[in-house]
DNA sequence: TTGAGTGCAAAGGCTTTGCAGTGCT
DNA sequence: AGCACTGCAAAGCCTTTGCACTCAA
């Protein structure tokens, strides 16, 4: 039996929050720090790696060179502002229908996809 | 007036080839080396940066941590094999229709998107 | 005692940048 | 001479790993 893991527990709790957003490792570290008053970058890194292996979280790539993680489950895409980096969510999955056609045309057996829209958010546009 | 740039010229020629694929910096360096017998990683890097600024090529993120570049123009998505890393193209753009709905729901003004499907290619599946 | 969980520090891998040399213009 | 283009080398940034320590089982 594994011994208690405050860091991983904090992360698990974090990812169970109703707000479904993406977290970079640094943001996760900050949250963990606030929750248990400790924690280390590498520990967080390893903890999310375990959570990812167990299917609790998914690593997402928003194209800004940072690894981000989100709770598995409700799948959706993201929009990232080219100017300020703000990330918003796109409700619903736009691609459910496309998958089948793509499998037929490429011969690949699809298992996932990563879609990031980029543009300018309302604040930056004004 | 800029003086001649063998590296950039080679790259421009490379990106004008009919085969429309993505290139990592290392692959580009290899090609350039084969074309003009010289070239350097950083030179290639700066050359594609210029080409990108001028809108001739686009940087694409396939989610494997490598920067890749493709000729601007015909836009399409990619499928990357989770096992061997092979990249295939998805004919047509699946997302033309979705953009408008997304702008309405998020308030972002969209300028682009990055979509990568992942799965298992025919070779790896067998 | 044994090994999972941690921290600290350092290694890796790729991208970017600094700088001095070279050759057009 | 002035400056764009290059190469080489080094700096940056994140991610990932090594190692030694602590503590529950």
XYZ file of N, CA and C (backbone and C1' of nucleotides) in Angstrom, chain B residues 3 5 7-8 42 46, chain D residues 4-9:
60
model
N 21.441 41.272 -49.103
C 22.374 40.552 -49.976
C 21.928 39.101 -50.077
N 21.149 35.223 -49.939
C 21.169 34.321 -48.803
C 20.923 32.894 -49.260
N 21.131 30.101 -47.822
C 20.323 29.278 -46.922
C 18.842 29.593 -47.074
N 18.538 30.869 -47.025
C 17.124 31.236 -47.128
C 16.570 30.873 -48.499
N 21.463 27.439 -36.497
C 20.972 28.767 -36.136
C 20.631 29.585 -37.372
N 17.023 31.188 -38.103
C 16.741 32.590 -38.375
C 16.087 32.760 -39.740
P 21.289 45.450 -42.617
O 21.043 44.057 -43.355
C 21.003 44.038 -44.776
C 21.456 42.682 -45.284
C 20.776 41.504 -44.600
O 20.548 40.487 -45.570
C 23.109 41.386 -44.215
P 19.931 39.137 -45.121
O 21.224 38.231 -44.917
C 22.072 38.004 -46.032
C 23.024 36.855 -45.758
C 22.392 35.669 -45.021
O 22.951 34.467 -45.546
C 24.171 36.523 -43.750
P 22.394 33.047 -45.109
O 23.674 32.417 -44.402
C 24.615 33.265 -43.779
C 25.908 32.526 -43.553
C 25.748 31.247 -42.760
O 26.743 30.303 -43.108
C 26.750 32.940 -41.392
P 26.570 28.757 -42.773
O 27.650 28.484 -41.638
C 28.388 29.554 -41.161
C 29.434 29.170 -40.167
C 29.221 27.897 -39.343
O 30.493 27.398 -38.927
C 28.834 29.835 -37.992
P 30.637 26.056 -38.127
O 30.900 26.607 -36.658
C 31.866 27.636 -36.467
C 31.926 28.068 -35.012
C 31.638 26.943 -34.011
O 32.615 27.008 -32.973
C 30.176 28.777 -33.621
P 32.593 25.916 -31.803
O 32.078 26.809 -30.599
C 32.393 28.199 -30.593
C 31.667 28.870 -29.460
C 31.411 27.928 -28.276
O 31.595 28.653 -27.073
C 29.349 28.763 -29.076
